[in-house]
């Protein structure tokens, strides 16, 4: 199991880091008490091979030695990597002032500057065990997200998951769609008696649609649109891109287009998925 532990002073970007890890396919748990960590790992092992947890000052054991002992109790199959995020005191004070959030140690009326200083002392045991130290002082949210991805994936550019989805307008537009293309103006196999019971995955329907120049042109234009803007979307801090193509019922035209265009992109890009919403048994 790949186990990522995110910690650091409040305001340094732990929540951003955890969201990035969730996008990368990790099962994420926020602010778990440290003494529950070994149990969580054992329970999660049957269902997840990538787990990420965040730990802040509120969930540390009272004695620093106890923290080290808890790490020793982790199952051998878990390979923990501890990330520690931090910023300089001035930046943390500014961030708390801008967001008007209450520092975890300010609950007992401790002034913000003293709470920030005390938190660093309490987290000293984590700093000493950290595998990766990240100073977020001069980082934007996007820069921090990209840094986390770089550390996890070993490269700067994240892998964008592209989904080509077919759907029927009579069943509603997919809420997760980033772009929607309407194929209802194309020739409809529904009106051909021998094609009506088939779908856009069947060869007779494929041949019927492929023989129409307007279908070929529409296919090419969608491919060109996505290919043109894909590099910009990849640089815009995206994790997922869903291209939805709809026809009336989601059986013929949209299925053919999503499958054809999706298969074309699968030859050029990794992590391309094809989904036919109204054909739940067909996905790739």
mmCIF file with all atom_site columns, C-alpha atoms in Angstrom, residues 90-176:
data_model
loop_
_atom_site.group_PDB
_atom_site.id
_atom_site.type_symbol
_atom_site.label_atom_id
_atom_site.label_alt_id
_atom_site.label_comp_id
_atom_site.label_asym_id
_atom_site.label_entity_id
_atom_site.label_seq_id
_atom_site.pdbx_PDB_ins_code
_atom_site.Cartn_x
_atom_site.Cartn_y
_atom_site.Cartn_z
_atom_site.occupancy
_atom_site.B_iso_or_equiv
_atom_site.pdbx_formal_charge
_atom_site.auth_seq_id
_atom_site.auth_comp_id
_atom_site.auth_asym_id
_atom_site.auth_atom_id
_atom_site.pdbx_PDB_model_num
ATOM 1  C CA . UNK A 1 90  ? 4.505   36.462 8.404   1.00 0.00 ? 90  UNK A CA 1
ATOM 2  C CA . UNK A 1 91  ? 2.806   34.608 5.545   1.00 0.00 ? 91  UNK A CA 1
ATOM 3  C CA . UNK A 1 92  ? 0.777   32.424 7.904   1.00 0.00 ? 92  UNK A CA 1
ATOM 4  C CA . UNK A 1 93  ? -0.395  35.483 9.849   1.00 0.00 ? 93  UNK A CA 1
ATOM 5  C CA . UNK A 1 94  ? -1.406  37.174 6.587   1.00 0.00 ? 94  UNK A CA 1
ATOM 6  C CA . UNK A 1 95  ? -3.320  34.111 5.384   1.00 0.00 ? 95  UNK A CA 1
ATOM 7  C CA . UNK A 1 96  ? -5.259  33.807 8.628   1.00 0.00 ? 96  UNK A CA 1
ATOM 8  C CA . UNK A 1 97  ? -6.014  37.538 8.576   1.00 0.00 ? 97  UNK A CA 1
ATOM 9  C CA . UNK A 1 98  ? -7.299  37.352 4.989   1.00 0.00 ? 98  UNK A CA 1
ATOM 10 C CA . UNK A 1 99  ? -9.523  34.333 5.592   1.00 0.00 ? 99  UNK A CA 1
ATOM 11 C CA . UNK A 1 100 ? -10.514 35.353 9.151   1.00 0.00 ? 100 UNK A CA 1
ATOM 12 C CA . UNK A 1 101 ? -10.174 31.736 10.226  1.00 0.00 ? 101 UNK A CA 1
ATOM 13 C CA . UNK A 1 102 ? -9.450  30.847 13.833  1.00 0.00 ? 102 UNK A CA 1
ATOM 14 C CA . UNK A 1 103 ? -6.135  29.140 14.432  1.00 0.00 ? 103 UNK A CA 1
ATOM 15 C CA . UNK A 1 104 ? -6.557  25.718 16.135  1.00 0.00 ? 104 UNK A CA 1
ATOM 16 C CA . UNK A 1 105 ? -4.434  26.867 19.091  1.00 0.00 ? 105 UNK A CA 1
ATOM 17 C CA . UNK A 1 106 ? -6.275  30.182 19.441  1.00 0.00 ? 106 UNK A CA 1
ATOM 18 C CA . UNK A 1 107 ? -9.298  28.509 20.984  1.00 0.00 ? 107 UNK A CA 1
ATOM 19 C CA . UNK A 1 108 ? -7.948  29.387 24.449  1.00 0.00 ? 108 UNK A CA 1
ATOM 20 C CA . UNK A 1 109 ? -7.509  33.058 23.494  1.00 0.00 ? 109 UNK A CA 1
ATOM 21 C CA . UNK A 1 110 ? -3.867  32.583 22.517  1.00 0.00 ? 110 UNK A CA 1
ATOM 22 C CA . UNK A 1 111 ? -2.769  35.452 20.209  1.00 0.00 ? 111 UNK A CA 1
ATOM 23 C CA . UNK A 1 112 ? -2.307  34.413 16.591  1.00 0.00 ? 112 UNK A CA 1
ATOM 24 C CA . UNK A 1 113 ? 1.427   35.041 16.440  1.00 0.00 ? 113 UNK A CA 1
ATOM 25 C CA . UNK A 1 114 ? 2.004   33.008 19.594  1.00 0.00 ? 114 UNK A CA 1
ATOM 26 C CA . UNK A 1 115 ? -0.278  30.201 18.354  1.00 0.00 ? 115 UNK A CA 1
ATOM 27 C CA . UNK A 1 116 ? 1.694   29.964 15.123  1.00 0.00 ? 116 UNK A CA 1
ATOM 28 C CA . UNK A 1 117 ? 5.000   29.874 16.986  1.00 0.00 ? 117 UNK A CA 1
ATOM 29 C CA . UNK A 1 118 ? 3.773   27.269 19.467  1.00 0.00 ? 118 UNK A CA 1
ATOM 30 C CA . UNK A 1 119 ? 2.400   25.075 16.702  1.00 0.00 ? 119 UNK A CA 1
ATOM 31 C CA . UNK A 1 120 ? 5.852   24.791 15.163  1.00 0.00 ? 120 UNK A CA 1
ATOM 32 C CA . UNK A 1 121 ? 7.252   23.520 18.464  1.00 0.00 ? 121 UNK A CA 1
ATOM 33 C CA . UNK A 1 122 ? 4.491   20.940 18.836  1.00 0.00 ? 122 UNK A CA 1
ATOM 34 C CA . UNK A 1 123 ? 5.008   19.690 15.274  1.00 0.00 ? 123 UNK A CA 1
ATOM 35 C CA . UNK A 1 124 ? 8.762   19.322 15.705  1.00 0.00 ? 124 UNK A CA 1
ATOM 36 C CA . UNK A 1 125 ? 8.473   15.542 15.949  1.00 0.00 ? 125 UNK A CA 1
ATOM 37 C CA . UNK A 1 126 ? 6.820   15.431 12.523  1.00 0.00 ? 126 UNK A CA 1
ATOM 38 C CA . UNK A 1 127 ? 9.407   17.733 10.955  1.00 0.00 ? 127 UNK A CA 1
ATOM 39 C CA . UNK A 1 128 ? 12.139  15.376 12.094  1.00 0.00 ? 128 UNK A CA 1
ATOM 40 C CA . UNK A 1 129 ? 10.445  12.406 10.422  1.00 0.00 ? 129 UNK A CA 1
ATOM 41 C CA . UNK A 1 130 ? 9.396   14.198 7.220   1.00 0.00 ? 130 UNK A CA 1
ATOM 42 C CA . UNK A 1 131 ? 10.450  12.693 3.904   1.00 0.00 ? 131 UNK A CA 1
ATOM 43 C CA . UNK A 1 132 ? 9.410   15.740 1.875   1.00 0.00 ? 132 UNK A CA 1
ATOM 44 C CA . UNK A 1 133 ? 9.547   19.343 3.107   1.00 0.00 ? 133 UNK A CA 1
ATOM 45 C CA . UNK A 1 134 ? 7.651   21.951 1.064   1.00 0.00 ? 134 UNK A CA 1
ATOM 46 C CA . UNK A 1 135 ? 7.889   25.676 1.761   1.00 0.00 ? 135 UNK A CA 1
ATOM 47 C CA . UNK A 1 136 ? 4.654   27.223 0.492   1.00 0.00 ? 136 UNK A CA 1
ATOM 48 C CA . UNK A 1 137 ? 5.529   30.806 1.447   1.00 0.00 ? 137 UNK A CA 1
ATOM 49 C CA . UNK A 1 138 ? 5.746   32.110 -2.122  1.00 0.00 ? 138 UNK A CA 1
ATOM 50 C CA . UNK A 1 139 ? 3.448   29.544 -3.743  1.00 0.00 ? 139 UNK A CA 1
ATOM 51 C CA . UNK A 1 140 ? -0.011  30.109 -5.142  1.00 0.00 ? 140 UNK A CA 1
ATOM 52 C CA . UNK A 1 141 ? -2.627  27.412 -4.687  1.00 0.00 ? 141 UNK A CA 1
ATOM 53 C CA . UNK A 1 142 ? -2.004  26.212 -8.264  1.00 0.00 ? 142 UNK A CA 1
ATOM 54 C CA . UNK A 1 143 ? 1.766   26.138 -7.780  1.00 0.00 ? 143 UNK A CA 1
ATOM 55 C CA . UNK A 1 144 ? 1.381   24.093 -4.606  1.00 0.00 ? 144 UNK A CA 1
ATOM 56 C CA . UNK A 1 145 ? -0.947  21.655 -6.361  1.00 0.00 ? 145 UNK A CA 1
ATOM 57 C CA . UNK A 1 146 ? 1.532   21.217 -9.199  1.00 0.00 ? 146 UNK A CA 1
ATOM 58 C CA . UNK A 1 147 ? 4.394   20.700 -6.739  1.00 0.00 ? 147 UNK A CA 1
ATOM 59 C CA . UNK A 1 148 ? 2.467   17.942 -4.958  1.00 0.00 ? 148 UNK A CA 1
ATOM 60 C CA . UNK A 1 149 ? 1.724   16.237 -8.266  1.00 0.00 ? 149 UNK A CA 1
ATOM 61 C CA . UNK A 1 150 ? 5.368   16.506 -9.264  1.00 0.00 ? 150 UNK A CA 1
ATOM 62 C CA . UNK A 1 151 ? 6.485   14.868 -6.019  1.00 0.00 ? 151 UNK A CA 1
ATOM 63 C CA . UNK A 1 152 ? 3.929   12.069 -6.309  1.00 0.00 ? 152 UNK A CA 1
ATOM 64 C CA . UNK A 1 153 ? 4.112   11.373 -10.020 1.00 0.00 ? 153 UNK A CA 1
ATOM 65 C CA . UNK A 1 154 ? 7.742   12.279 -10.546 1.00 0.00 ? 154 UNK A CA 1
ATOM 66 C CA . UNK A 1 155 ? 6.908   14.799 -13.257 1.00 0.00 ? 155 UNK A CA 1
ATOM 67 C CA . UNK A 1 156 ? 5.549   18.306 -13.483 1.00 0.00 ? 156 UNK A CA 1
ATOM 68 C CA . UNK A 1 157 ? 2.678   17.691 -15.880 1.00 0.00 ? 157 UNK A CA 1
ATOM 69 C CA . UNK A 1 158 ? -0.256  15.921 -14.310 1.00 0.00 ? 158 UNK A CA 1
ATOM 70 C CA . UNK A 1 159 ? -2.155  13.253 -16.214 1.00 0.00 ? 159 UNK A CA 1
ATOM 71 C CA . UNK A 1 160 ? -5.506  14.567 -17.371 1.00 0.00 ? 160 UNK A CA 1
ATOM 72 C CA . UNK A 1 161 ? -8.305  11.977 -17.453 1.00 0.00 ? 161 UNK A CA 1
ATOM 73 C CA . UNK A 1 162 ? -10.429 12.523 -20.564 1.00 0.00 ? 162 UNK A CA 1
ATOM 74 C CA . UNK A 1 163 ? -13.878 10.964 -20.841 1.00 0.00 ? 163 UNK A CA 1
ATOM 75 C CA . UNK A 1 164 ? -15.915 10.881 -24.049 1.00 0.00 ? 164 UNK A CA 1
ATOM 76 C CA . UNK A 1 165 ? -19.541 10.287 -23.096 1.00 0.00 ? 165 UNK A CA 1
ATOM 77 C CA . UNK A 1 166 ? -22.631 9.630  -25.185 1.00 0.00 ? 166 UNK A CA 1
ATOM 78 C CA . UNK A 1 167 ? -26.070 10.509 -23.820 1.00 0.00 ? 167 UNK A CA 1
ATOM 79 C CA . UNK A 1 168 ? -29.670 11.108 -24.836 1.00 0.00 ? 168 UNK A CA 1
ATOM 80 C CA . UNK A 1 169 ? -31.069 14.621 -24.540 1.00 0.00 ? 169 UNK A CA 1
ATOM 81 C CA . UNK A 1 170 ? -34.473 13.208 -23.560 1.00 0.00 ? 170 UNK A CA 1
ATOM 82 C CA . UNK A 1 171 ? -32.802 11.855 -20.409 1.00 0.00 ? 171 UNK A CA 1
ATOM 83 C CA . UNK A 1 172 ? -31.095 15.151 -19.544 1.00 0.00 ? 172 UNK A CA 1
ATOM 84 C CA . UNK A 1 173 ? -27.659 16.679 -20.098 1.00 0.00 ? 173 UNK A CA 1
ATOM 85 C CA . UNK A 1 174 ? -24.879 15.125 -17.929 1.00 0.00 ? 174 UNK A CA 1
ATOM 86 C CA . UNK A 1 175 ? -24.091 17.450 -15.031 1.00 0.00 ? 175 UNK A CA 1
ATOM 87 C CA . UNK A 1 176 ? -20.399 16.497 -15.109 1.00 0.00 ? 176 UNK A CA 1
#
